[in-house]
């Protein structure tokens, strides 16, 4: 029982700290130590220690020679590479699902998610529920990997998506008044439909190409923020971790 409780605390600490880092709450260059974090999370030092080691393995933290950890800062190329890796893995997943043939009940589920994503868009072009879209987008990508019926591929897609800033909803702002992002979401939704259609029609090459192009949405949003409208940096806090 005690071992199970410690494992639960460890998982919770990893999730909590990862979210604090990727949300920008713990900014690049911040030093992290076991005791203050244990007090912050209201758990013992052991699961905190394990969580910090896990996040260092994920590449979100650097170990300090003097002890403790520091939240990493990332270069633009690091982020682009993470997005590209996810695109490659999701492209392979889409191709495999198409070539092997997806189970009807899984196709039904992902089509229902696409329909719910459609509902996050209003009648007017400027109406988008960002929060609903982000949540459903994560579900869509999990379901797409699940279409392969391969635990190996699903795990590797999850691993790639856990890379810093490689999440399918990376760089989505928490405001709904940004026209450029609304346009990118509508394009991404068209890609969702195209991917599912290609998988259903067992068009492997097309499914792979669409999935890889779809992953570039995050990169396009990042490039727009950094190159065209730096004022959006304040609306996407995680960008505080990225160096030019």
CSV table of N, CA and C in Angstrom, one decimal, residues 90-102 107 110-111 114 140 144 147 189-212 214:
chain,number,residue,atom,x,y,z
A,90,UNK,N,3.4,10.5,-36.0
A,90,UNK,CA,2.0,10.5,-36.3
A,90,UNK,C,1.7,10.2,-37.7
A,91,UNK,N,2.6,10.6,-38.6
A,91,UNK,CA,2.5,10.2,-40.0
A,91,UNK,C,2.6,8.7,-40.2
A,92,UNK,N,3.5,8.1,-39.5
A,92,UNK,CA,3.6,6.6,-39.6
A,92,UNK,C,2.4,6.0,-39.0
A,93,UNK,N,1.9,6.5,-37.9
A,93,UNK,CA,0.7,5.9,-37.3
A,93,UNK,C,-0.5,6.0,-38.3
A,94,UNK,N,-0.7,7.1,-38.9
A,94,UNK,CA,-1.8,7.3,-39.9
A,94,UNK,C,-1.6,6.3,-41.0
A,95,UNK,N,-0.4,6.2,-41.6
A,95,UNK,CA,-0.2,5.3,-42.7
A,95,UNK,C,-0.5,3.8,-42.3
A,96,UNK,N,0.1,3.4,-41.1
A,96,UNK,CA,-0.2,2.0,-40.7
A,96,UNK,C,-1.6,1.8,-40.5
A,97,UNK,N,-2.4,2.7,-39.9
A,97,UNK,CA,-3.8,2.5,-39.6
A,97,UNK,C,-4.5,2.4,-41.0
A,98,UNK,N,-4.1,3.2,-42.0
A,98,UNK,CA,-4.8,3.1,-43.3
A,98,UNK,C,-4.4,1.7,-44.0
A,99,UNK,N,-3.2,1.3,-43.9
A,99,UNK,CA,-2.8,0.1,-44.6
A,99,UNK,C,-3.3,-1.1,-44.0
A,100,UNK,N,-3.4,-1.1,-42.6
A,100,UNK,CA,-3.9,-2.3,-41.9
A,100,UNK,C,-5.4,-2.4,-41.9
A,101,UNK,N,-6.0,-1.2,-42.0
A,101,UNK,CA,-7.5,-1.1,-41.9
A,101,UNK,C,-7.9,-0.9,-40.4
A,102,UNK,N,-8.5,0.3,-40.2
A,102,UNK,CA,-8.9,0.6,-38.8
A,102,UNK,C,-10.2,-0.1,-38.4
A,107,UNK,N,-13.0,4.0,-35.7
A,107,UNK,CA,-13.3,5.0,-36.7
A,107,UNK,C,-14.5,5.8,-36.3
A,110,UNK,N,-13.5,8.3,-33.6
A,110,UNK,CA,-12.7,9.4,-34.0
A,110,UNK,C,-13.5,10.4,-34.9
A,111,UNK,N,-14.5,9.8,-35.6
A,111,UNK,CA,-15.4,10.6,-36.3
A,111,UNK,C,-16.3,11.5,-35.4
A,114,UNK,N,-14.3,14.4,-34.3
A,114,UNK,CA,-14.2,15.4,-35.4
A,114,UNK,C,-15.5,16.2,-35.4
A,140,UNK,N,-8.4,13.7,-30.2
A,140,UNK,CA,-8.3,13.3,-31.6
A,140,UNK,C,-6.9,12.6,-31.8
A,144,UNK,N,-6.2,8.8,-33.0
A,144,UNK,CA,-5.5,8.5,-34.3
A,144,UNK,C,-4.4,7.5,-34.1
A,147,UNK,N,-5.8,4.0,-33.7
A,147,UNK,CA,-6.4,3.4,-34.9
A,147,UNK,C,-5.4,2.3,-35.4
A,189,UNK,N,-8.6,21.8,-38.7
A,189,UNK,CA,-9.8,20.9,-38.7
A,189,UNK,C,-10.1,20.3,-40.0
A,190,UNK,N,-9.8,21.0,-41.1
A,190,UNK,CA,-9.9,20.4,-42.4
A,190,UNK,C,-8.9,19.2,-42.5
A,191,UNK,N,-7.8,19.4,-42.0
A,191,UNK,CA,-6.8,18.3,-42.0
A,191,UNK,C,-7.3,17.1,-41.2
A,192,UNK,N,-7.9,17.4,-40.0
A,192,UNK,CA,-8.5,16.3,-39.2
A,192,UNK,C,-9.4,15.4,-40.1
A,193,UNK,N,-10.3,16.1,-40.8
A,193,UNK,CA,-11.2,15.4,-41.6
A,193,UNK,C,-10.5,14.6,-42.7
A,194,UNK,N,-9.5,15.3,-43.3
A,194,UNK,CA,-8.8,14.6,-44.4
A,194,UNK,C,-8.0,13.4,-44.0
A,195,UNK,N,-7.4,13.4,-42.8
A,195,UNK,CA,-6.7,12.3,-42.2
A,195,UNK,C,-7.6,11.1,-42.0
A,196,UNK,N,-8.7,11.4,-41.4
A,196,UNK,CA,-9.7,10.3,-41.1
A,196,UNK,C,-10.2,9.7,-42.4
A,197,UNK,N,-10.5,10.6,-43.3
A,197,UNK,CA,-11.0,10.1,-44.6
A,197,UNK,C,-10.0,9.2,-45.3
A,198,UNK,N,-8.7,9.6,-45.3
A,198,UNK,CA,-7.7,8.9,-46.0
A,198,UNK,C,-7.5,7.5,-45.3
A,199,UNK,N,-7.6,7.5,-43.9
A,199,UNK,CA,-7.4,6.2,-43.2
A,199,UNK,C,-8.6,5.3,-43.6
A,200,UNK,N,-9.8,5.9,-43.6
A,200,UNK,CA,-11.0,5.1,-43.9
A,200,UNK,C,-10.9,4.5,-45.3
A,201,UNK,N,-10.4,5.3,-46.2
A,201,UNK,CA,-10.3,4.8,-47.6
A,201,UNK,C,-9.0,4.0,-47.8
A,202,UNK,N,-8.2,3.8,-46.8
A,202,UNK,CA,-7.0,3.0,-46.8
A,202,UNK,C,-6.0,3.5,-47.8
A,203,UNK,N,-5.9,4.8,-47.8
A,203,UNK,CA,-4.9,5.6,-48.6
A,203,UNK,C,-3.7,5.9,-47.7
A,204,UNK,N,-2.8,5.0,-47.6
A,204,UNK,CA,-1.7,5.1,-46.6
A,204,UNK,C,-0.8,6.3,-46.8
A,205,UNK,N,-0.3,6.5,-48.1
A,205,UNK,CA,0.6,7.6,-48.4
A,205,UNK,C,-0.1,8.9,-48.1
A,206,UNK,N,-1.3,9.1,-48.5
A,206,UNK,CA,-2.0,10.3,-48.3
A,206,UNK,C,-2.3,10.6,-46.8
A,207,UNK,N,-2.6,9.6,-46.1
A,207,UNK,CA,-2.9,9.7,-44.7
A,207,UNK,C,-1.6,10.2,-44.0
A,208,UNK,N,-0.4,9.6,-44.3
A,208,UNK,CA,0.8,10.0,-43.7
A,208,UNK,C,1.2,11.4,-44.1
A,209,UNK,N,1.0,11.8,-45.3
A,209,UNK,CA,1.4,13.1,-45.7
A,209,UNK,C,0.5,14.2,-45.0
A,210,UNK,N,-0.7,13.9,-44.9
A,210,UNK,CA,-1.6,14.8,-44.2
A,210,UNK,C,-1.3,15.0,-42.7
A,211,UNK,N,-1.0,13.8,-42.1
A,211,UNK,CA,-0.7,13.9,-40.7
A,211,UNK,C,0.6,14.6,-40.4
A,212,UNK,N,1.6,14.5,-41.3
A,212,UNK,CA,2.9,15.2,-41.1
A,212,UNK,C,2.7,16.7,-41.4
A,214,UNK,N,-0.1,18.3,-40.9
A,214,UNK,CA,-0.9,18.7,-39.8
A,214,UNK,C,0.0,19.1,-38.6
